[in-house]
Amino acid sequence: MRGALAAVATAGLVTGLITVTGGTASAVPLKLNQKYTCKFPIINNDPIEVEITADMPTTMNVGETVPEYDIKAVTKVSARAAQGLGVMGAVTLEGKATADVNVALPGGTGNLPIKVVNTVAKTNIPNPAAAFTVDATGKSPGSLLTWADPGTAKFDVTGLKLHNMIARDAAGNAVQLPPFGDEFETACTLDAGQPTLLHTMEIKGGSTDPGPDPDPGPDPDPGPDPDPGTDPSTGKQNVNTKVTPKQGGGQLTMAQAGDTVALSPVQEGAGGSSTGDLQKVTVKDARNGATGWSLTGKVTDFTGGAGTIGADKLGWTPSCETAAGSASTCVPGTQGTVGGTGATLASAPDAAQTGGEFTVGAGLALDVPATAAAGDYAAVLTLTLT
């Protein structure tokens, strides 16, 4: 049953995606065939096949805005889906589908991800069960995109999701589909090796105005000179730049200078403080956002052949340094017990702008009781960055 609904939604979704492109040039017919696998209630995974058709121009011009376009999609649904729907008492299905479309902008200037929502018309389910097709129509969202650069633009349909899907019985009542109820939703996965390219469009510089005077009116820009373009001693140039992502950036990471700390020995029967320094930890926040971070630690009991020293006997004195140019400021944790439940080693608060590089350390001191037997003791100190 869900398979049928998915097929319908898929058709609508892909159709909406195709309509995102348009232009003033004469349109050409387009067709894209794709196969998806959708996980539906009751019948689980089931295949659907979608054929998307639309008319779109092969060229547009810089400065033009993509208008709305009508889209059609025909989805083939399996007999198994029809049988599942029939068993549940469904005779029709309807709903909505959202398609994921990626527009590769001309000139390598980036990508514009678009989600296109389509309405799936009510469709009859065959009885006895048989494979059937579902028709869907939609319109692309107009005025979403105005071409800013010349070059080649590509439109790829990369995925779809079915939602607000309803199967109805002969009386028009919604059929209950566990665990969803009246309406269900499902994601569909594009089968391996399936094509995604719907259309390639050339974006050209200049205007498509056929009139003899390409600039019949004054320059609309306000200012002391109402028409600076007519002055041969002046000119305008567009200046563009791009901020590219850091190599390996966009993440919150930590690195340790080493993984072993040797504390100073304590004489048997005397007890006292066994001290050392935590291996330095470097925290890098390249997320370029407003969220801070926290570095916490906890330790296991110190154990060995001679006995055990409790985790609550380990204390630390945290330290933290902020590298120059960092947006955040590192704050060391409070001096005190580490223990098995854990404590904060260092942190940086949320702020309007966060990020940077930080060096974190701590002086460690294990309070060894006088009753501890001679021998080697070891524990594991775990640090967690969130």
Tab-separated table of C-alpha atoms in Angstrom:
chain	number	residue	atom	x	y	z
A	1	MET	CA	0.000	0.000	0.000
A	2	ARG	CA	2.805	2.340	0.895
A	3	GLY	CA	4.583	1.425	-2.298
A	4	ALA	CA	1.713	2.771	-4.339
A	5	LEU	CA	1.596	5.945	-2.326
A	6	ALA	CA	5.322	6.349	-2.635
A	7	ALA	CA	5.160	5.996	-6.366
A	8	VAL	CA	2.572	8.716	-6.624
A	9	ALA	CA	4.451	11.018	-4.325
A	10	THR	CA	7.678	10.363	-6.144
A	11	ALA	CA	6.159	11.401	-9.421
A	12	GLY	CA	4.881	14.621	-7.938
A	13	LEU	CA	8.158	15.377	-6.245
A	14	VAL	CA	10.346	14.861	-9.249
A	15	THR	CA	7.940	16.877	-11.327
A	16	GLY	CA	8.187	19.817	-9.004
A	17	LEU	CA	11.924	19.617	-9.137
A	18	ILE	CA	12.048	19.817	-12.906
A	19	THR	CA	9.976	22.962	-12.958
A	20	VAL	CA	12.596	24.921	-11.060
A	21	THR	CA	14.319	25.956	-14.296
A	22	GLY	CA	12.902	28.119	-17.011
A	23	GLY	CA	13.626	30.962	-19.373
A	24	THR	CA	12.470	33.109	-22.209
A	25	ALA	CA	14.070	30.953	-24.896
A	26	SER	CA	12.031	28.311	-26.685
A	27	ALA	CA	11.559	25.189	-24.577
A	28	VAL	CA	12.528	21.619	-25.433
A	29	PRO	CA	10.901	18.419	-24.140
A	30	LEU	CA	12.744	16.656	-21.279
A	31	LYS	CA	12.452	13.158	-19.876
A	32	LEU	CA	14.101	11.439	-16.901
A	33	ASN	CA	13.481	7.837	-15.796
A	34	GLN	CA	14.475	6.757	-12.304
A	35	LYS	CA	14.047	3.699	-10.064
A	36	TYR	CA	13.640	4.015	-6.299
A	37	THR	CA	13.234	1.602	-3.407
A	38	CYS	CA	10.802	2.794	-0.752
A	39	LYS	CA	10.300	1.293	2.702
A	40	PHE	CA	6.579	1.155	3.316
A	41	PRO	CA	4.492	-0.006	6.248
A	42	ILE	CA	3.278	-3.603	6.118
A	43	ILE	CA	5.081	-4.579	2.875
A	44	ASN	CA	8.484	-3.075	3.769
A	45	ASN	CA	10.823	-2.404	0.787
A	46	ASP	CA	9.204	-2.155	-2.632
A	47	PRO	CA	10.387	-0.718	-5.971
A	48	ILE	CA	8.825	2.094	-7.977
A	49	GLU	CA	9.675	3.511	-11.407
A	50	VAL	CA	9.174	7.183	-12.238
A	51	GLU	CA	9.116	8.893	-15.635
A	52	ILE	CA	9.361	12.681	-15.422
A	53	THR	CA	8.565	14.921	-18.374
A	54	ALA	CA	8.653	18.679	-18.767
A	55	ASP	CA	9.420	21.422	-21.258
A	56	MET	CA	12.330	23.708	-20.380
A	57	PRO	CA	14.500	26.136	-22.349
A	58	THR	CA	18.044	25.223	-23.318
A	59	THR	CA	19.298	28.769	-22.715
A	60	MET	CA	18.585	31.707	-20.438
A	61	ASN	CA	20.389	34.972	-19.778
A	62	VAL	CA	22.168	36.577	-16.864
A	63	GLY	CA	19.654	38.656	-14.933
A	64	GLU	CA	16.645	36.496	-15.877
A	65	THR	CA	14.560	34.886	-13.157
A	66	VAL	CA	13.362	31.316	-13.512
A	67	PRO	CA	9.541	31.239	-13.824
A	68	GLU	CA	7.050	28.527	-12.866
A	69	TYR	CA	6.770	25.502	-15.145
A	70	ASP	CA	4.235	22.696	-15.348
A	71	ILE	CA	5.552	19.187	-14.675
A	72	LYS	CA	4.156	15.725	-15.305
A	73	ALA	CA	5.261	12.445	-13.794
A	74	VAL	CA	4.025	8.899	-14.277
A	75	THR	CA	4.937	6.365	-11.598
A	76	LYS	CA	4.703	2.600	-12.029
A	77	VAL	CA	3.682	0.758	-8.869
A	78	SER	CA	3.997	-2.990	-8.327
A	79	ALA	CA	1.167	-5.498	-8.048
A	80	ARG	CA	2.531	-6.337	-4.597
A	81	ALA	CA	1.793	-2.789	-3.476
A	82	ALA	CA	-1.723	-2.993	-4.888
A	83	GLN	CA	-2.247	-6.294	-3.074
A	84	GLY	CA	-1.043	-4.810	0.223
A	85	LEU	CA	-3.409	-1.893	-0.153
A	86	GLY	CA	-6.285	-4.180	-1.038
A	87	VAL	CA	-5.703	-6.419	1.990
A	88	MET	CA	-6.020	-3.341	4.200
A	89	GLY	CA	-9.277	-2.386	2.468
A	90	ALA	CA	-7.865	0.571	0.520
A	91	VAL	CA	-9.391	1.526	-2.816
A	92	THR	CA	-7.700	4.915	-3.371
A	93	LEU	CA	-4.569	6.751	-2.281
A	94	GLU	CA	-3.447	10.383	-2.295
A	95	GLY	CA	-0.943	12.659	-0.587
A	96	LYS	CA	2.132	14.789	-1.068
A	97	ALA	CA	5.724	14.214	-2.109
A	98	THR	CA	8.829	16.333	-1.672
A	99	ALA	CA	11.711	15.942	-4.101
A	100	ASP	CA	15.310	16.943	-3.562
A	101	VAL	CA	16.756	18.829	-6.517
A	102	ASN	CA	20.275	20.168	-6.763
A	103	VAL	CA	21.004	23.071	-9.094
A	104	ALA	CA	24.698	23.362	-9.960
A	105	LEU	CA	25.079	27.080	-10.586
A	106	PRO	CA	26.984	28.299	-13.651
A	107	GLY	CA	30.638	29.206	-13.404
A	108	GLY	CA	31.253	26.811	-10.515
A	109	THR	CA	29.844	29.360	-8.073
A	110	GLY	CA	28.111	26.782	-5.895
A	111	ASN	CA	25.001	24.646	-5.576
A	112	LEU	CA	21.406	25.530	-4.786
A	113	PRO	CA	19.517	22.684	-3.050
A	114	ILE	CA	15.769	22.912	-3.620
A	115	LYS	CA	12.905	20.988	-2.023
A	116	VAL	CA	9.857	20.793	-4.247
A	117	VAL	CA	6.492	19.839	-2.730
A	118	ASN	CA	3.865	18.272	-5.021
A	119	THR	CA	0.300	17.123	-4.544
A	120	VAL	CA	-0.505	13.564	-5.551
A	121	ALA	CA	-3.987	13.281	-7.018
A	122	LYS	CA	-6.378	10.616	-5.753
A	123	THR	CA	-5.662	7.349	-7.591
A	124	ASN	CA	-7.754	4.162	-7.805
A	125	ILE	CA	-6.140	0.901	-6.650
A	126	PRO	CA	-6.834	-2.009	-9.051
A	127	ASN	CA	-8.868	-4.963	-7.787
A	128	PRO	CA	-7.858	-7.716	-8.393
A	129	ALA	CA	-4.328	-6.593	-7.620
A	130	ALA	CA	-2.151	-5.651	-10.593
A	131	ALA	CA	0.671	-3.277	-11.401
A	132	PHE	CA	-0.667	0.208	-12.023
A	133	THR	CA	0.471	3.740	-12.769
A	134	VAL	CA	-0.039	6.947	-10.856
A	135	ASP	CA	-0.133	10.355	-12.491
A	136	ALA	CA	1.159	13.435	-10.717
A	137	THR	CA	1.407	17.049	-11.733
A	138	GLY	CA	3.029	20.037	-10.147
A	139	LYS	CA	4.598	23.420	-10.624
A	140	SER	CA	8.110	24.521	-9.921
A	141	PRO	CA	8.497	27.303	-7.346
A	142	GLY	CA	8.903	30.452	-9.421
A	143	SER	CA	11.188	33.383	-8.628
A	144	LEU	CA	13.533	31.267	-6.517
A	145	LEU	CA	16.511	31.749	-8.777
A	146	THR	CA	17.861	34.659	-10.789
A	147	TRP	CA	20.936	33.875	-12.885
A	148	ALA	CA	23.906	35.952	-11.747
A	149	ASP	CA	26.720	34.418	-13.787
A	150	PRO	CA	27.150	33.020	-17.293
A	151	GLY	CA	28.024	29.375	-17.832
A	152	THR	CA	26.418	25.942	-17.638
A	153	ALA	CA	23.727	25.141	-15.067
A	154	LYS	CA	22.771	21.557	-14.270
A	155	PHE	CA	19.623	20.228	-12.628
A	156	ASP	CA	19.805	16.891	-10.805
A	157	VAL	CA	16.973	15.016	-9.085
A	158	THR	CA	18.684	13.315	-6.138
A	159	GLY	CA	15.975	12.022	-3.793
A	160	LEU	CA	12.393	12.090	-2.598
A	161	LYS	CA	10.230	11.737	0.488
A	162	LEU	CA	6.547	10.841	0.691
A	163	HIS	CA	4.444	12.473	3.368
A	164	ASN	CA	0.816	13.156	4.280
A	165	MET	CA	-0.038	10.011	2.309
A	166	ILE	CA	-3.571	8.685	2.834
A	167	ALA	CA	-5.126	5.404	1.719
A	168	ARG	CA	-8.945	5.402	1.806
A	169	ASP	CA	-11.555	2.662	1.847
A	170	ALA	CA	-14.740	2.497	-0.256
A	171	ALA	CA	-16.535	4.774	2.200
A	172	GLY	CA	-13.818	7.405	1.895
A	173	ASN	CA	-12.420	6.800	5.380
A	174	ALA	CA	-8.668	6.770	5.979
A	175	VAL	CA	-7.210	3.271	6.307
A	176	GLN	CA	-5.125	2.828	9.449
A	177	LEU	CA	-1.509	1.852	8.658
A	178	PRO	CA	0.455	0.882	11.780
A	179	PRO	CA	2.350	2.581	13.293
A	180	PHE	CA	1.324	5.802	11.507
A	181	GLY	CA	-2.462	5.965	11.699
A	182	ASP	CA	-4.442	8.049	9.186
A	183	GLU	CA	-1.365	9.400	7.356
A	184	PHE	CA	2.084	7.982	6.767
A	185	GLU	CA	5.431	9.113	5.462
A	186	THR	CA	8.473	7.344	4.086
A	187	ALA	CA	11.831	8.089	2.510
A	188	CYS	CA	12.785	6.548	-0.808
A	189	THR	CA	16.326	5.635	-1.839
A	190	LEU	CA	17.500	6.118	-5.411
A	191	ASP	CA	18.743	2.776	-6.726
A	192	ALA	CA	22.457	2.475	-7.455
A	193	GLY	CA	23.527	3.559	-10.919
A	194	GLN	CA	20.355	5.532	-11.641
A	195	PRO	CA	20.639	8.770	-13.653
A	196	THR	CA	19.950	12.053	-11.875
A	197	LEU	CA	20.588	14.695	-14.543
A	198	LEU	CA	17.327	16.187	-15.694
A	199	HIS	CA	18.553	19.141	-17.716
A	200	THR	CA	21.599	21.171	-18.720
A	201	MET	CA	21.091	24.850	-19.474
A	202	GLU	CA	23.453	27.461	-20.857
A	203	ILE	CA	23.289	30.850	-19.154
A	204	LYS	CA	24.458	33.656	-21.433
A	205	GLY	CA	25.441	37.215	-20.674
A	206	GLY	CA	23.393	40.158	-21.969
A	207	SER	CA	19.712	40.778	-22.547
A	208	THR	CA	17.169	38.997	-24.719
A	209	ASP	CA	15.318	42.274	-25.441
A	210	PRO	CA	14.799	42.270	-29.249
A	211	GLY	CA	14.207	46.035	-29.438
A	212	PRO	CA	16.580	48.275	-31.401
A	213	ASP	CA	17.551	50.271	-28.316
A	214	PRO	CA	19.009	48.000	-25.599
A	215	ASP	CA	19.019	50.896	-23.111
A	216	PRO	CA	16.032	53.143	-23.933
A	217	GLY	CA	15.654	54.565	-20.437
A	218	PRO	CA	17.890	56.347	-17.922
A	219	ASP	CA	20.027	54.499	-15.413
A	220	PRO	CA	17.699	53.716	-12.490
A	221	ASP	CA	20.472	54.196	-9.925
A	222	PRO	CA	19.886	57.312	-7.772
A	223	GLY	CA	22.600	59.927	-7.394
A	224	PRO	CA	23.821	63.232	-8.715
A	225	ASP	CA	24.391	61.765	-12.171
A	226	PRO	CA	21.078	60.262	-13.386
A	227	ASP	CA	22.770	58.445	-16.270
A	228	PRO	CA	26.476	57.815	-15.576
A	229	GLY	CA	26.574	55.121	-18.236
A	230	THR	CA	26.445	57.797	-20.954
A	231	ASP	CA	29.630	59.436	-19.656
A	232	PRO	CA	32.610	57.983	-21.598
A	233	SER	CA	34.955	58.947	-18.755
A	234	THR	CA	33.250	56.663	-16.177
A	235	GLY	CA	32.754	52.932	-15.880
A	236	LYS	CA	31.565	50.254	-13.481
A	237	GLN	CA	33.111	46.900	-12.588
A	238	ASN	CA	31.637	44.123	-10.479
A	239	VAL	CA	34.135	42.833	-7.919
A	240	ASN	CA	33.514	39.297	-6.604
A	241	THR	CA	35.256	37.005	-4.161
A	242	LYS	CA	34.650	33.653	-2.534
A	243	VAL	CA	35.404	32.240	0.920
A	244	THR	CA	36.295	28.580	0.487
A	245	PRO	CA	35.941	25.998	3.276
A	246	LYS	CA	39.009	25.151	5.318
A	247	GLN	CA	40.720	21.879	4.522
A	248	GLY	CA	39.109	19.437	6.926
A	249	GLY	CA	37.209	22.334	8.470
A	250	GLY	CA	33.764	22.612	9.897
A	251	GLN	CA	34.450	20.273	12.811
A	252	LEU	CA	35.160	20.287	16.531
A	253	THR	CA	38.268	18.160	17.135
A	254	MET	CA	40.872	17.349	19.783
A	255	ALA	CA	44.387	15.873	19.703
A	256	GLN	CA	46.645	14.652	22.538
A	257	ALA	CA	50.411	15.104	22.801
A	258	GLY	CA	50.626	11.568	24.204
A	259	ASP	CA	48.623	8.808	25.856
A	260	THR	CA	50.622	7.975	29.007
A	261	VAL	CA	51.215	9.913	32.249
A	262	ALA	CA	53.786	8.671	34.766
A	263	LEU	CA	53.025	9.988	38.246
A	264	SER	CA	55.763	10.349	40.850
A	265	PRO	CA	56.296	7.358	43.217
A	266	VAL	CA	55.183	7.349	46.868
A	267	GLN	CA	56.927	5.354	49.603
A	268	GLU	CA	55.012	2.435	51.077
A	269	GLY	CA	53.604	3.151	54.530
A	270	ALA	CA	54.067	6.909	54.215
A	271	GLY	CA	51.318	7.702	51.734
A	272	GLY	CA	51.072	11.140	50.180
A	273	SER	CA	50.628	12.829	46.827
A	274	SER	CA	51.696	11.116	43.591
A	275	THR	CA	51.907	13.945	41.040
A	276	GLY	CA	52.373	14.560	37.311
A	277	ASP	CA	51.052	16.503	34.342
A	278	LEU	CA	48.278	15.558	31.977
A	279	GLN	CA	49.438	15.232	28.372
A	280	LYS	CA	48.614	18.465	26.565
A	281	VAL	CA	45.338	18.468	24.603
A	282	THR	CA	44.749	20.731	21.592
A	283	VAL	CA	41.113	21.611	20.870
A	284	LYS	CA	40.225	23.071	17.461
A	285	ASP	CA	36.778	24.545	16.791
A	286	ALA	CA	36.338	25.201	13.051
A	287	ARG	CA	32.533	25.061	13.005
A	288	ASN	CA	32.206	28.805	12.356
A	289	GLY	CA	29.046	29.070	14.433
A	290	ALA	CA	27.707	30.243	17.772
A	291	THR	CA	28.010	27.040	19.828
A	292	GLY	CA	30.624	26.558	22.525
A	293	TRP	CA	32.256	23.332	23.684
A	294	SER	CA	33.086	21.370	26.822
A	295	LEU	CA	35.971	18.978	27.539
A	296	THR	CA	35.285	16.610	30.448
A	297	GLY	CA	37.233	13.755	32.031
A	298	LYS	CA	36.631	10.759	34.240
A	299	VAL	CA	38.971	8.110	35.616
A	300	THR	CA	38.748	4.461	36.609
A	301	ASP	CA	40.050	3.036	39.891
A	302	PHE	CA	43.823	2.550	40.083
A	303	THR	CA	44.352	-1.192	40.190
A	304	GLY	CA	47.306	-3.558	40.330
A	305	GLY	CA	48.480	-6.821	41.779
A	306	ALA	CA	48.890	-5.204	45.177
A	307	GLY	CA	45.383	-3.769	45.439
A	308	THR	CA	43.193	-0.794	44.450
A	309	ILE	CA	43.269	2.971	44.957
A	310	GLY	CA	39.872	4.582	44.351
A	311	ALA	CA	39.165	6.929	41.455
A	312	ASP	CA	38.007	9.556	43.938
A	313	LYS	CA	41.614	9.920	45.111
A	314	LEU	CA	42.700	11.588	41.825
A	315	GLY	CA	42.439	15.357	41.634
A	316	TRP	CA	43.489	17.910	39.036
A	317	THR	CA	44.246	21.595	38.595
A	318	PRO	CA	43.062	22.470	35.044
A	319	SER	CA	44.663	25.073	32.776
A	320	CYS	CA	43.680	26.420	29.365
A	321	GLU	CA	45.264	28.821	26.858
A	322	THR	CA	43.517	30.494	23.906
A	323	ALA	CA	45.455	30.963	20.656
A	324	ALA	CA	45.653	34.465	19.192
A	325	GLY	CA	42.853	35.274	16.763
A	326	SER	CA	40.368	32.829	18.277
A	327	ALA	CA	36.755	33.971	18.498
A	328	SER	CA	36.099	32.040	21.717
A	329	THR	CA	37.859	32.297	25.070
A	330	CYS	CA	38.859	29.083	26.814
A	331	VAL	CA	37.807	28.692	30.474
A	332	PRO	CA	39.660	26.140	32.682
A	333	GLY	CA	37.675	23.797	34.872
A	334	THR	CA	37.593	23.963	38.666
A	335	GLN	CA	40.376	22.451	40.755
A	336	GLY	CA	39.101	19.341	42.490
A	337	THR	CA	38.398	15.635	42.244
A	338	VAL	CA	38.201	13.893	38.861
A	339	GLY	CA	36.583	10.663	40.058
A	340	GLY	CA	34.556	8.082	38.202
A	341	THR	CA	31.605	10.382	37.528
A	342	GLY	CA	33.776	12.982	35.862
A	343	ALA	CA	34.541	16.681	35.973
A	344	THR	CA	35.065	19.552	33.521
A	345	LEU	CA	38.632	20.078	32.343
A	346	ALA	CA	37.947	23.142	30.139
A	347	SER	CA	35.165	24.803	28.149
A	348	ALA	CA	34.214	27.693	25.881
A	349	PRO	CA	30.757	29.302	26.187
A	350	ASP	CA	28.146	29.867	23.500
A	351	ALA	CA	28.471	33.283	21.871
A	352	ALA	CA	27.474	35.250	18.786
A	353	GLN	CA	30.674	33.968	17.149
A	354	THR	CA	32.733	31.024	18.388
A	355	GLY	CA	35.756	29.057	17.230
A	356	GLY	CA	39.528	28.956	17.462
A	357	GLU	CA	42.366	26.843	18.841
A	358	PHE	CA	43.005	26.066	22.512
A	359	THR	CA	45.694	24.263	24.541
A	360	VAL	CA	44.393	22.419	27.593
A	361	GLY	CA	46.362	20.821	30.422
A	362	ALA	CA	46.173	19.925	34.099
A	363	GLY	CA	48.357	19.117	37.046
A	364	LEU	CA	47.417	15.697	38.432
A	365	ALA	CA	47.708	14.551	42.043
A	366	LEU	CA	46.782	11.099	43.352
A	367	ASP	CA	46.254	10.933	47.131
A	368	VAL	CA	47.877	7.587	47.934
A	369	PRO	CA	46.793	6.227	51.352
A	370	ALA	CA	49.452	5.071	53.781
A	371	THR	CA	47.831	1.638	53.791
A	372	ALA	CA	48.504	1.094	50.052
A	373	ALA	CA	50.685	-1.952	49.457
A	374	ALA	CA	53.859	-1.677	47.387
A	375	GLY	CA	53.320	-2.335	43.674
A	376	ASP	CA	52.337	-0.837	40.356
A	377	TYR	CA	48.911	0.769	39.928
A	378	ALA	CA	47.236	1.875	36.683
A	379	ALA	CA	44.034	3.656	35.687
A	380	VAL	CA	42.453	5.014	32.503
A	381	LEU	CA	41.559	8.705	32.280
A	382	THR	CA	38.978	9.294	29.516
A	383	LEU	CA	38.515	12.751	27.989
A	384	THR	CA	35.333	13.611	26.068
A	385	LEU	CA	34.835	16.688	23.872
A	386	THR	CA	31.288	17.869	23.169
